[in-house]
PDB file of C-alpha atoms in Angstrom:
ATOM      1  CA  GLN A  19     -14.536   4.241 -11.559  1.00  0.00           C
ATOM      2  CA  VAL A  20     -11.193   3.794  -9.814  1.00  0.00           C
ATOM      3  CA  HIS A  21      -7.907   3.796 -11.663  1.00  0.00           C
ATOM      4  CA  LEU A  22      -4.581   3.249  -9.917  1.00  0.00           C
ATOM      5  CA  VAL A  23      -1.103   3.578 -11.442  1.00  0.00           C
ATOM      6  CA  GLU A  24       2.047   2.836  -9.461  1.00  0.00           C
ATOM      7  CA  SER A  25       5.518   4.201 -10.135  1.00  0.00           C
ATOM      8  CA  GLY A  26       8.837   4.640  -8.382  1.00  0.00           C
ATOM      9  CA  GLY A  27      10.080   1.079  -8.174  1.00  0.00           C
ATOM     10  CA  GLY A  28      13.627   0.113  -9.031  1.00  0.00           C
ATOM     11  CA  SER A  29      16.791  -1.536  -7.805  1.00  0.00           C
ATOM     12  CA  VAL A  30      18.572  -0.385  -4.687  1.00  0.00           C
ATOM     13  CA  GLN A  31      21.190  -1.703  -2.307  1.00  0.00           C
ATOM     14  CA  ALA A  32      20.331  -2.799   1.209  1.00  0.00           C
ATOM     15  CA  GLY A  33      19.978   0.186   3.506  1.00  0.00           C
ATOM     16  CA  GLY A  34      18.798   2.422   0.695  1.00  0.00           C
ATOM     17  CA  SER A  35      15.477   4.171   0.185  1.00  0.00           C
ATOM     18  CA  LEU A  36      12.769   4.375  -2.433  1.00  0.00           C
ATOM     19  CA  ARG A  37       9.497   6.266  -2.622  1.00  0.00           C
ATOM     20  CA  LEU A  38       6.627   4.624  -4.463  1.00  0.00           C
ATOM     21  CA  SER A  39       3.777   6.697  -5.859  1.00  0.00           C
ATOM     22  CA  CYS A  40       0.236   5.664  -6.697  1.00  0.00           C
ATOM     23  CA  ASP A  41      -1.682   8.035  -8.951  1.00  0.00           C
ATOM     24  CA  VAL A  42      -5.320   7.759  -7.926  1.00  0.00           C
ATOM     25  CA  SER A  43      -8.289   8.487 -10.133  1.00  0.00           C
ATOM     26  CA  ILE A  44     -11.651   7.980  -8.417  1.00  0.00           C
ATOM     27  CA  HIS A  45     -14.972   8.894  -9.989  1.00  0.00           C
ATOM     28  CA  THR A  46     -17.294   7.911  -7.172  1.00  0.00           C
ATOM     29  CA  ASN A  47     -18.413   9.482  -3.891  1.00  0.00           C
ATOM     30  CA  ILE A  48     -17.103   6.592  -1.841  1.00  0.00           C
ATOM     31  CA  ASP A  49     -14.216   7.175   0.544  1.00  0.00           C
ATOM     32  CA  TYR A  50     -11.705   4.431   0.002  1.00  0.00           C
ATOM     33  CA  CYS A  51      -9.076   2.912   2.203  1.00  0.00           C
ATOM     34  CA  MET A  52      -5.865   3.118   0.187  1.00  0.00           C
ATOM     35  CA  ALA A  53      -3.244   0.474   0.756  1.00  0.00           C
ATOM     36  CA  TRP A  54       0.025  -0.997  -0.454  1.00  0.00           C
ATOM     37  CA  PHE A  55       0.501  -4.700  -0.876  1.00  0.00           C
ATOM     38  CA  ARG A  56       3.528  -6.633  -2.017  1.00  0.00           C
ATOM     39  CA  GLN A  57       4.092 -10.070  -3.436  1.00  0.00           C
ATOM     40  CA  SER A  58       7.252 -12.013  -4.111  1.00  0.00           C
ATOM     41  CA  PRO A  59       7.439 -15.263  -6.098  1.00  0.00           C
ATOM     42  CA  GLY A  60       6.002 -18.204  -4.190  1.00  0.00           C
ATOM     43  CA  ASN A  61       4.491 -16.023  -1.473  1.00  0.00           C
ATOM     44  CA  GLU A  62       1.007 -14.696  -0.811  1.00  0.00           C
ATOM     45  CA  ARG A  63       0.192 -11.059  -1.346  1.00  0.00           C
ATOM     46  CA  GLU A  64       0.978  -9.183   1.865  1.00  0.00           C
ATOM     47  CA  GLY A  65      -0.782  -6.017   2.959  1.00  0.00           C
ATOM     48  CA  ILE A  66       1.906  -3.761   4.391  1.00  0.00           C
ATOM     49  CA  ALA A  67       0.408  -0.278   4.738  1.00  0.00           C
ATOM     50  CA  ALA A  68      -2.993   1.405   4.684  1.00  0.00           C
ATOM     51  CA  LEU A  69      -4.406   4.900   4.903  1.00  0.00           C
ATOM     52  CA  TYR A  70      -7.906   4.923   6.386  1.00  0.00           C
ATOM     53  CA  PRO A  71     -10.568   7.063   4.715  1.00  0.00           C
ATOM     54  CA  GLY A  72     -11.359  10.389   6.350  1.00  0.00           C
ATOM     55  CA  GLU A  73      -8.641   9.910   8.970  1.00  0.00           C
ATOM     56  CA  THR A  74      -4.993  10.691   9.407  1.00  0.00           C
ATOM     57  CA  THR A  75      -4.290   7.347  11.033  1.00  0.00           C
ATOM     58  CA  THR A  76      -2.468   4.637   9.182  1.00  0.00           C
ATOM     59  CA  TYR A  77      -1.728   0.946   9.441  1.00  0.00           C
ATOM     60  CA  LEU A  78       1.717  -0.576   9.005  1.00  0.00           C
ATOM     61  CA  ALA A  79       2.492  -4.269   9.120  1.00  0.00           C
ATOM     62  CA  ASP A  80       5.080  -5.386  11.654  1.00  0.00           C
ATOM     63  CA  SER A  81       7.393  -6.348   8.796  1.00  0.00           C
ATOM     64  CA  VAL A  82       7.749  -2.710   7.733  1.00  0.00           C
ATOM     65  CA  LYS A  83       6.928  -0.740  10.880  1.00  0.00           C
ATOM     66  CA  GLY A  84       9.635   1.795  11.668  1.00  0.00           C
ATOM     67  CA  ARG A  85      10.972   1.719   8.090  1.00  0.00           C
ATOM     68  CA  PHE A  86       8.022   2.494   5.798  1.00  0.00           C
ATOM     69  CA  THR A  87       5.415   5.244   5.905  1.00  0.00           C
ATOM     70  CA  ILE A  88       2.242   5.775   3.886  1.00  0.00           C
ATOM     71  CA  SER A  89       0.887   9.201   3.074  1.00  0.00           C
ATOM     72  CA  GLN A  90      -1.111  11.085   0.486  1.00  0.00           C
ATOM     73  CA  ASP A  91      -1.055  14.546  -0.994  1.00  0.00           C
ATOM     74  CA  ASP A  92      -3.655  17.121   0.059  1.00  0.00           C
ATOM     75  CA  ALA A  93      -5.649  16.699  -3.131  1.00  0.00           C
ATOM     76  CA  LYS A  94      -5.804  12.905  -2.508  1.00  0.00           C
ATOM     77  CA  LYS A  95      -4.565  12.339  -6.029  1.00  0.00           C
ATOM     78  CA  THR A  96      -1.398  10.490  -5.037  1.00  0.00           C
ATOM     79  CA  VAL A  97      -0.627   7.947  -2.339  1.00  0.00           C
ATOM     80  CA  TYR A  98       2.994   7.482  -1.380  1.00  0.00           C
ATOM     81  CA  LEU A  99       4.954   4.682   0.229  1.00  0.00           C
ATOM     82  CA  GLN A 100       8.251   5.916   1.597  1.00  0.00           C
ATOM     83  CA  MET A 101      10.582   2.979   2.137  1.00  0.00           C
ATOM     84  CA  ASN A 102      13.745   3.436   4.181  1.00  0.00           C
ATOM     85  CA  ASN A 103      16.419   1.033   5.344  1.00  0.00           C
ATOM     86  CA  LEU A 104      15.415  -1.443   2.679  1.00  0.00           C
ATOM     87  CA  LYS A 105      16.328  -5.088   3.104  1.00  0.00           C
ATOM     88  CA  PRO A 106      16.731  -7.892   0.545  1.00  0.00           C
ATOM     89  CA  GLU A 107      13.531  -9.453   1.918  1.00  0.00           C
ATOM     90  CA  ASP A 108      11.649  -6.341   0.788  1.00  0.00           C
ATOM     91  CA  THR A 109      12.191  -7.438  -2.806  1.00  0.00           C
ATOM     92  CA  ALA A 110       8.735  -7.877  -4.364  1.00  0.00           C
ATOM     93  CA  MET A 111       6.190  -6.482  -6.741  1.00  0.00           C
ATOM     94  CA  TYR A 112       4.399  -3.646  -4.948  1.00  0.00           C
ATOM     95  CA  TYR A 113       0.743  -2.924  -5.630  1.00  0.00           C
ATOM     96  CA  CYS A 114      -1.523  -0.034  -4.782  1.00  0.00           C
ATOM     97  CA  ALA A 115      -5.099  -0.999  -3.891  1.00  0.00           C
ATOM     98  CA  ALA A 116      -8.396   0.607  -2.884  1.00  0.00           C
ATOM     99  CA  SER A 117     -11.116  -0.776  -0.651  1.00  0.00           C
ATOM    100  CA  GLY A 118     -14.515   0.776  -0.045  1.00  0.00           C
ATOM    101  CA  GLY A 119     -16.717   0.064   2.976  1.00  0.00           C
ATOM    102  CA  VAL A 120     -14.424  -2.295   4.906  1.00  0.00           C
ATOM    103  CA  TYR A 121     -11.543  -0.541   6.651  1.00  0.00           C
ATOM    104  CA  TYR A 122     -12.039   2.645   8.642  1.00  0.00           C
ATOM    105  CA  SER A 123      -9.651   2.078  11.534  1.00  0.00           C
ATOM    106  CA  ASP A 124      -7.470  -0.595  13.148  1.00  0.00           C
ATOM    107  CA  TYR A 125     -10.677  -2.071  14.633  1.00  0.00           C
ATOM    108  CA  ASP A 126     -11.635  -3.278  11.172  1.00  0.00           C
ATOM    109  CA  LEU A 127      -8.428  -5.208  10.581  1.00  0.00           C
ATOM    110  CA  HIS A 128      -8.356  -8.991  10.420  1.00  0.00           C
ATOM    111  CA  PRO A 129      -6.209 -10.717  13.078  1.00  0.00           C
ATOM    112  CA  TYR A 130      -3.513 -10.931  10.390  1.00  0.00           C
ATOM    113  CA  GLY A 131      -4.006  -7.371   9.134  1.00  0.00           C
ATOM    114  CA  LEU A 132      -5.242  -6.516   5.644  1.00  0.00           C
ATOM    115  CA  ASP A 133      -6.908  -9.033   3.356  1.00  0.00           C
ATOM    116  CA  SER A 134      -6.421  -8.609  -0.368  1.00  0.00           C
ATOM    117  CA  ALA A 135      -9.925 -10.029  -0.964  1.00  0.00           C
ATOM    118  CA  ASP A 136     -11.349  -6.888   0.646  1.00  0.00           C
ATOM    119  CA  PHE A 137      -9.786  -4.636  -1.990  1.00  0.00           C
ATOM    120  CA  ASP A 138     -11.792  -3.924  -5.112  1.00  0.00           C
ATOM    121  CA  TYR A 139      -9.317  -2.025  -7.257  1.00  0.00           C
ATOM    122  CA  TRP A 140      -5.655  -2.690  -8.019  1.00  0.00           C
ATOM    123  CA  GLY A 141      -2.842  -1.144  -9.958  1.00  0.00           C
ATOM    124  CA  ARG A 142      -0.531  -3.211 -12.153  1.00  0.00           C
ATOM    125  CA  GLY A 143       2.357  -3.026  -9.708  1.00  0.00           C
ATOM    126  CA  THR A 144       5.909  -1.726  -9.625  1.00  0.00           C
ATOM    127  CA  GLN A 145       8.935  -3.915  -8.973  1.00  0.00           C
ATOM    128  CA  VAL A 146      11.300  -3.254  -6.082  1.00  0.00           C
ATOM    129  CA  THR A 147      14.579  -5.165  -5.938  1.00  0.00           C
ATOM    130  CA  VAL A 148      16.942  -4.844  -2.987  1.00  0.00           C
ATOM    131  CA  SER A 149      20.421  -6.316  -3.276  1.00  0.00           C
ATOM    132  CA  SER A 150      22.650  -7.220  -0.367  1.00  0.00           C
TER     133      SER A 150
END
């Protein structure tokens, strides 16, 4: 019903930029919250950005606020994560995810932000490596 494929990862030096893409295929009538998570070895999966369904508002975790932006194309076929001023601590596997029926605005966030358990569909991830 929902198929997500990430691309755009790679290796970059600190201060550089990358744009991740998530090709979205949805065959339901549900409006999904689309999000990006990341996970580095030994750490929990962190929700860093979300695009609420039916809205133009977005969520960005404090760790990426001011450097990353999330957006989608008009056809809602691709979700982007623009990453600027990358830091070595941004090194991680980045995942695209979709959640239906949980997140509609910042009011629906957990005290810590996004919870991966609320997301039903996941891509396989794309690796981002930032060197100092």
